[in-house]
Short mmCIF file of N, CA and C in Angstrom, two decimals:
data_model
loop_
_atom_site.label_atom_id
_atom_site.label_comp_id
_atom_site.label_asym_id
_atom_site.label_seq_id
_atom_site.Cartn_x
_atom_site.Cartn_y
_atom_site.Cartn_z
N UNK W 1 47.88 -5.04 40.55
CA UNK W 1 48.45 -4.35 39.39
C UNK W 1 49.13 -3.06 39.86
N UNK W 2 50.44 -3.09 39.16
CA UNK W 2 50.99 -1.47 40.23
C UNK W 2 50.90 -0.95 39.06
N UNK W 3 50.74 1.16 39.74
CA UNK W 3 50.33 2.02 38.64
C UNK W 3 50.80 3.15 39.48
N UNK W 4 51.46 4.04 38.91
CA UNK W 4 52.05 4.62 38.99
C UNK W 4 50.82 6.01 38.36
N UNK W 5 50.44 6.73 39.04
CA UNK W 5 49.33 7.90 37.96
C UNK W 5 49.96 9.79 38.44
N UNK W 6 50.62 9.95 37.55
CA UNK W 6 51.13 11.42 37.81
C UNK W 6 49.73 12.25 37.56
N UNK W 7 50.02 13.34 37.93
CA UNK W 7 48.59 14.34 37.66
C UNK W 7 49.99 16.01 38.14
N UNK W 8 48.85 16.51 37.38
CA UNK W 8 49.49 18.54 38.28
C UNK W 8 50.31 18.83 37.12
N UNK W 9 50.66 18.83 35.92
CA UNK W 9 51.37 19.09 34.85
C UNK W 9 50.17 19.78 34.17
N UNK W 10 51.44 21.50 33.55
CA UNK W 10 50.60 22.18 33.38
C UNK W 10 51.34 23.45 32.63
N UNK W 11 50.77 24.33 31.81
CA UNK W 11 51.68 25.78 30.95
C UNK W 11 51.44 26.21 32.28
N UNK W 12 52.95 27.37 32.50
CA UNK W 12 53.29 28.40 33.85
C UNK W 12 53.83 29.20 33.27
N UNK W 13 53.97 30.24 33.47
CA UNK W 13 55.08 31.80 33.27
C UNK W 13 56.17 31.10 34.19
N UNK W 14 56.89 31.52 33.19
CA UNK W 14 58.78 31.72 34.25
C UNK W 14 58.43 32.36 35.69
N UNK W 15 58.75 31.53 36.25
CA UNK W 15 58.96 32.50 38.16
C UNK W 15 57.53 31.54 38.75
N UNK W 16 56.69 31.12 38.14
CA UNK W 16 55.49 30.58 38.65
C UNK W 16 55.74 28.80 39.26
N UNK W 17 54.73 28.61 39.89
CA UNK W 17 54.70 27.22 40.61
C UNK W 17 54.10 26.33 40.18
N UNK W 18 54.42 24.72 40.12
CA UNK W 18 53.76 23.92 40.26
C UNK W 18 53.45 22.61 40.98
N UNK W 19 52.43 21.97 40.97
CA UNK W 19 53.37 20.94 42.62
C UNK W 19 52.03 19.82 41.94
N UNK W 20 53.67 18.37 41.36
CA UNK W 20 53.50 17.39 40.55
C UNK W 20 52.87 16.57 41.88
N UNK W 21 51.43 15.57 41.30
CA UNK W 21 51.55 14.52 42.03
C UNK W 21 51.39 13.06 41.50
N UNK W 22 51.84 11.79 42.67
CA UNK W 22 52.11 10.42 42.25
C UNK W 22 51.54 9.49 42.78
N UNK W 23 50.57 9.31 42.54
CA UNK W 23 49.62 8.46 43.38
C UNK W 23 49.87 6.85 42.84
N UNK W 24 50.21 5.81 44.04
CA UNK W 24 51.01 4.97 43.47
C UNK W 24 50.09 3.60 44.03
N UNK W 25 49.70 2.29 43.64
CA UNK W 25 48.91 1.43 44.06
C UNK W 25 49.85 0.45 43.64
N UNK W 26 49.64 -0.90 44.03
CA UNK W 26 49.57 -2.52 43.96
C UNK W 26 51.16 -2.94 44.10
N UNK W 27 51.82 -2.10 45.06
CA UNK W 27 53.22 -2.28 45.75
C UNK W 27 52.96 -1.57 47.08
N UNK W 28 54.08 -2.31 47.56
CA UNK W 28 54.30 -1.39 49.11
C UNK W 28 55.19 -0.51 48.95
N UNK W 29 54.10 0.77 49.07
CA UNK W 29 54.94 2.42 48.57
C UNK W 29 55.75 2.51 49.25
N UNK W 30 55.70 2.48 50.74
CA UNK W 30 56.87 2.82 51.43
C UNK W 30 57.80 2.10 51.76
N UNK W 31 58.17 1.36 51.26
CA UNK W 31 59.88 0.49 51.10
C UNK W 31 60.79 0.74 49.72
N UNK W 32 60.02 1.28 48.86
CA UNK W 32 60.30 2.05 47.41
C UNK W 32 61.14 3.03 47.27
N UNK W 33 62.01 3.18 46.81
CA UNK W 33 62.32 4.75 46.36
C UNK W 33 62.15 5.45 45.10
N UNK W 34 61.50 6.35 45.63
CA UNK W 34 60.42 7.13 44.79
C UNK W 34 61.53 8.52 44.31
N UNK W 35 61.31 8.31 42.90
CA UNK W 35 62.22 10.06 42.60
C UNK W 35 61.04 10.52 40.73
N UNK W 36 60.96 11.33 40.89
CA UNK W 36 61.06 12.29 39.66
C UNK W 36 62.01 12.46 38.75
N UNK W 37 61.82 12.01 37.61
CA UNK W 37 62.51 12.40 36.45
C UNK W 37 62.30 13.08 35.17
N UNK W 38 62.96 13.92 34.37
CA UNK W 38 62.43 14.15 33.21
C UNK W 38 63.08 14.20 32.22
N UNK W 39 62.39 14.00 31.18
CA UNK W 39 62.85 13.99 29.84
C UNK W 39 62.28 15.32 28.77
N UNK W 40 63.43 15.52 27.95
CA UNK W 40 63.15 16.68 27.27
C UNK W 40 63.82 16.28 25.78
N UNK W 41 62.80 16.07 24.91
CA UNK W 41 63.14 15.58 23.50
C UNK W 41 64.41 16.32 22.96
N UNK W 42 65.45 15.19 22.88
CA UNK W 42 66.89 15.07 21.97
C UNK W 42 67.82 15.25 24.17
N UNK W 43 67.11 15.24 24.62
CA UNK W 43 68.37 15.00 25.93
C UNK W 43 67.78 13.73 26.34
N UNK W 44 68.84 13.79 27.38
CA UNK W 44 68.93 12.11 28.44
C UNK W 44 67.87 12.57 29.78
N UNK W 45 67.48 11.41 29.83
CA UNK W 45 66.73 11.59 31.10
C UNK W 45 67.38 12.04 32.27
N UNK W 46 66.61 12.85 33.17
CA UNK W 46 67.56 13.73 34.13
C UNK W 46 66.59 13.24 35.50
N UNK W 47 67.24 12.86 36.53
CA UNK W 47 66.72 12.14 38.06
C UNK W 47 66.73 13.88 38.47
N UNK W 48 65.73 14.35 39.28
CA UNK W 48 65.24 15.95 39.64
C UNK W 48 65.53 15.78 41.63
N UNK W 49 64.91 14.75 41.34
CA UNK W 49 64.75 14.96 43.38
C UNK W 49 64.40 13.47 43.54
N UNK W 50 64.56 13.46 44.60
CA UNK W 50 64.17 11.46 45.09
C UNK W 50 63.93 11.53 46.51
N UNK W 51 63.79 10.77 47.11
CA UNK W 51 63.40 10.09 48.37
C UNK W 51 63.55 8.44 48.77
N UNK W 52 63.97 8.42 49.66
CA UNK W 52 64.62 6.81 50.33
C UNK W 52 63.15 6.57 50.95
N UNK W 53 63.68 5.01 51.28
CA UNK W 53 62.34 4.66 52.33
C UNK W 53 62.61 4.72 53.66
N UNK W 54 63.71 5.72 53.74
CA UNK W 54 63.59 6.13 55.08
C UNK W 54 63.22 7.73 55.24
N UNK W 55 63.44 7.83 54.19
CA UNK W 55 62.61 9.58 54.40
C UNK W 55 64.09 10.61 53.59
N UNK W 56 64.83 10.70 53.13
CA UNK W 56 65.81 11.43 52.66
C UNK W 56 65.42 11.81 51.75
N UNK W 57 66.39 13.08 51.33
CA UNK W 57 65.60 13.25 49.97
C UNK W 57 66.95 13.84 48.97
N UNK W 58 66.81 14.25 48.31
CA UNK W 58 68.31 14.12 47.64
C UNK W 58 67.58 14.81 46.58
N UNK W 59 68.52 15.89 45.59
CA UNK W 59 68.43 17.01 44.29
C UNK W 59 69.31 16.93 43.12
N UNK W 60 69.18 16.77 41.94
CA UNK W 60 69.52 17.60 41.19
C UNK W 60 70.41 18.62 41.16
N UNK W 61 71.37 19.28 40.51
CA UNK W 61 72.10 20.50 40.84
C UNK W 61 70.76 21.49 40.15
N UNK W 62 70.27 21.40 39.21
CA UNK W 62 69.76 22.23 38.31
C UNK W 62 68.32 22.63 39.51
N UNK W 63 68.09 22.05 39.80
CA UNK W 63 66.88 22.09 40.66
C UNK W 63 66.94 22.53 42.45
N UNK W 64 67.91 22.15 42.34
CA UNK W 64 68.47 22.15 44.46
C UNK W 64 67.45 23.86 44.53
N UNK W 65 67.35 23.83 45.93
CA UNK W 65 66.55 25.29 46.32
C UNK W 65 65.14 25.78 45.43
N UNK W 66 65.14 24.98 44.55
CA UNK W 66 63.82 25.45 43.75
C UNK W 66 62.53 24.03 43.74
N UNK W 67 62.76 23.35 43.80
CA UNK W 67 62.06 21.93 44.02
C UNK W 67 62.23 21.38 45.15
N UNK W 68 60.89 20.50 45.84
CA UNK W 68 60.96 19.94 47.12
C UNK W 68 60.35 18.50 46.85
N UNK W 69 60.78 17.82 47.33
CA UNK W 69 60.07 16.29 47.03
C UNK W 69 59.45 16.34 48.38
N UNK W 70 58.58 15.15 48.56
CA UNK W 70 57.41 14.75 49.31
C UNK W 70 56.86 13.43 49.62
N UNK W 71 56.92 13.07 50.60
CA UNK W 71 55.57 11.89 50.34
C UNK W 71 55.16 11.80 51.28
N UNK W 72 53.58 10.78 51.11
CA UNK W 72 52.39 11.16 52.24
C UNK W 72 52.36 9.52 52.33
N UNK W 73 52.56 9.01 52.98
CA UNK W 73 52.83 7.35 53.16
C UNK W 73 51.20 7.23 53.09
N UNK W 74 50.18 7.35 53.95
CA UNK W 74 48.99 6.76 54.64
C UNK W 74 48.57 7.36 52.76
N UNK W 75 48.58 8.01 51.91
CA UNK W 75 47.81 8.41 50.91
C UNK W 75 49.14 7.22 49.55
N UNK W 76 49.61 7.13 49.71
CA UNK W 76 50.42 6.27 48.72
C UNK W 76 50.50 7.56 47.54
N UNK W 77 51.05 8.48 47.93
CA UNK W 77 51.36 10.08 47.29
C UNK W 77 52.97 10.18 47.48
N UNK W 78 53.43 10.59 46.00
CA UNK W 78 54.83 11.25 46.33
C UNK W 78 54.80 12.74 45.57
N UNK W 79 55.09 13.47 45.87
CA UNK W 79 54.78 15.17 45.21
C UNK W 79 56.50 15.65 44.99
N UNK W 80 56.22 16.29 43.63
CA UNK W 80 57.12 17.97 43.85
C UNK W 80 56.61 19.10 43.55
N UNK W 81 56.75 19.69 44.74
CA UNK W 81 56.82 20.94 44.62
C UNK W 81 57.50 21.73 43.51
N UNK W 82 57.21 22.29 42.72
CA UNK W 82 58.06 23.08 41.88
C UNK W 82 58.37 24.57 41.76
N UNK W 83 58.80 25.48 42.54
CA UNK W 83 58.89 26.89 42.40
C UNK W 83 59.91 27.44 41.65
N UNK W 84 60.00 29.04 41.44
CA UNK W 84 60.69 29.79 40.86
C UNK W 84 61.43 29.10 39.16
N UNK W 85 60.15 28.30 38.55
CA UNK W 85 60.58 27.37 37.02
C UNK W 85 61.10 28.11 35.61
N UNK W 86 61.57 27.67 35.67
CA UNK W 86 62.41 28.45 34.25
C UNK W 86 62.15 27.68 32.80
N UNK W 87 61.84 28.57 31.94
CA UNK W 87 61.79 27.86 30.39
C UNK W 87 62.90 26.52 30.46
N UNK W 88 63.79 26.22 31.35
CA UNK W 88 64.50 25.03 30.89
C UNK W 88 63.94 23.72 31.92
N UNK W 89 62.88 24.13 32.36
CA UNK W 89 62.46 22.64 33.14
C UNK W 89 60.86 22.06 32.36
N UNK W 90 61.07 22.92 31.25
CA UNK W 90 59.81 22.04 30.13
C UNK W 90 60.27 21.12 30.13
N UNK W 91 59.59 20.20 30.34
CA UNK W 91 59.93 18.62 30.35
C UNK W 91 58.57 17.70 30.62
N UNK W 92 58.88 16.63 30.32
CA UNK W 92 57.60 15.73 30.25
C UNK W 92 58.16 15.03 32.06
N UNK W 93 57.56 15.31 32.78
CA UNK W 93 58.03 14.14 34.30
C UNK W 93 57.71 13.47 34.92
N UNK W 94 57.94 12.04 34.75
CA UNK W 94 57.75 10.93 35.36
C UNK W 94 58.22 10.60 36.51
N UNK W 95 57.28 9.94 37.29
CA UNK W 95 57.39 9.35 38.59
C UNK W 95 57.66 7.66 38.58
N UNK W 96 58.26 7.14 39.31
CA UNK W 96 59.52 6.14 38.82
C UNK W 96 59.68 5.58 41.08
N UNK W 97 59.27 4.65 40.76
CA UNK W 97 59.65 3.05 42.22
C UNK W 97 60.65 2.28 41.98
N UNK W 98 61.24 2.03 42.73
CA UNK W 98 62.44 1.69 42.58
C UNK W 98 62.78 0.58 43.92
N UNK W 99 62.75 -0.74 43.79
CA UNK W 99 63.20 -1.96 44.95
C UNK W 99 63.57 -2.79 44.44
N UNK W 100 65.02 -3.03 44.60
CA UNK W 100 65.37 -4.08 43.73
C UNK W 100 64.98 -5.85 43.80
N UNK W 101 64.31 -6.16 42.42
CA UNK W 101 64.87 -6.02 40.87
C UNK W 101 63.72 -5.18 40.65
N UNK W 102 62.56 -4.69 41.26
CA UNK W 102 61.72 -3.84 40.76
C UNK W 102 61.53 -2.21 40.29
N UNK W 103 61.36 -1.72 39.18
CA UNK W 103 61.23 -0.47 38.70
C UNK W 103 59.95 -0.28 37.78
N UNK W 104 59.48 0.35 38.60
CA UNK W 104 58.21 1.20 38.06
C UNK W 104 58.25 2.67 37.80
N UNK W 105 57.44 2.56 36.69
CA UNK W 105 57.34 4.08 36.36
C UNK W 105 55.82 4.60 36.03
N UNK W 106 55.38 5.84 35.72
CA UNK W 106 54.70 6.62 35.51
C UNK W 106 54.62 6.77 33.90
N UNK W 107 53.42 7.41 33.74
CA UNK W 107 53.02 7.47 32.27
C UNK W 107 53.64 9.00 31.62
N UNK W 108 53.88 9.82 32.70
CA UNK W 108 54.10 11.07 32.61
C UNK W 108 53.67 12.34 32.17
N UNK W 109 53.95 13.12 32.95
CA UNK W 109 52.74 14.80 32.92
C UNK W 109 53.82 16.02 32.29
N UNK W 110 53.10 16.50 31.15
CA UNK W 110 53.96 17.90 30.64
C UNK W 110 53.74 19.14 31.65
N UNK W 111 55.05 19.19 31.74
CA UNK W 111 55.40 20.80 32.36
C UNK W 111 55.90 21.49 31.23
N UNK W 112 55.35 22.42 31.33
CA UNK W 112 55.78 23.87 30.05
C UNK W 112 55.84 25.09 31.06
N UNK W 113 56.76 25.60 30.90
CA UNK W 113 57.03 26.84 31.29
C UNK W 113 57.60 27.86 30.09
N UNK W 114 56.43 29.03 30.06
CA UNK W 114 56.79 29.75 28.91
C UNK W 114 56.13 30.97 29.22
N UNK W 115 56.24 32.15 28.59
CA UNK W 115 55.20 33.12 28.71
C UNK W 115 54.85 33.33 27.31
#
């Protein structure tokens, strides 16, 4: 059974950190490409950061220099890092596999950033 389980979503002050994780079972994680996305009620879903199964990793404009993607192959973990967050990255964010014809996703974890 594949499952996709986000965790690390959480209220932050503007300027504060958080670092999302994706613990992923019943596929082979590392031939996948694994990215973060989020959604923010009345917009379109927005792709944040990703990673190939060769190790690349690729951004967002809104995010570049402030978010780092991750993954820990031997733990079936994909992470972001999230620093310096601004009231506009409240968003609900899902973690999302990707081999074609296969796409998996995550149930998804609220980020709030507010003071």
């Amino acid at each position: 059974q594949v499952q996709l389980v986000e965790s690390g979503g959480d209220l932050v002050q503007p300027g504060g950190s958080l670092r999302l994780s994706c613990a992923a079972s019943g596929f082979t994680f590392s031939r996948y490409f694994m990215s973060w996305v989020r959604q923010t009620p009345g917009k379109q879903r927005e792709r944040v950061a990703s990673v190939t199964s060769g190790g690349s990793t690729d951004y967002g404009d809104s995010v570049k220099g402030r978010f780092t993607i991750s993954r820990d192959i031997d733990k079936n973990t994909v992470y972001l890092q999230m620093n310096s967050l601004k009231p506009e990255d409240t968003a609900v964010y899902y973690c999302r596999a990707e081999r074609y014809p296969y796409d998996y996703w995550g149930q998804g974890t609220q980020v709030t950033v507010s003071s």
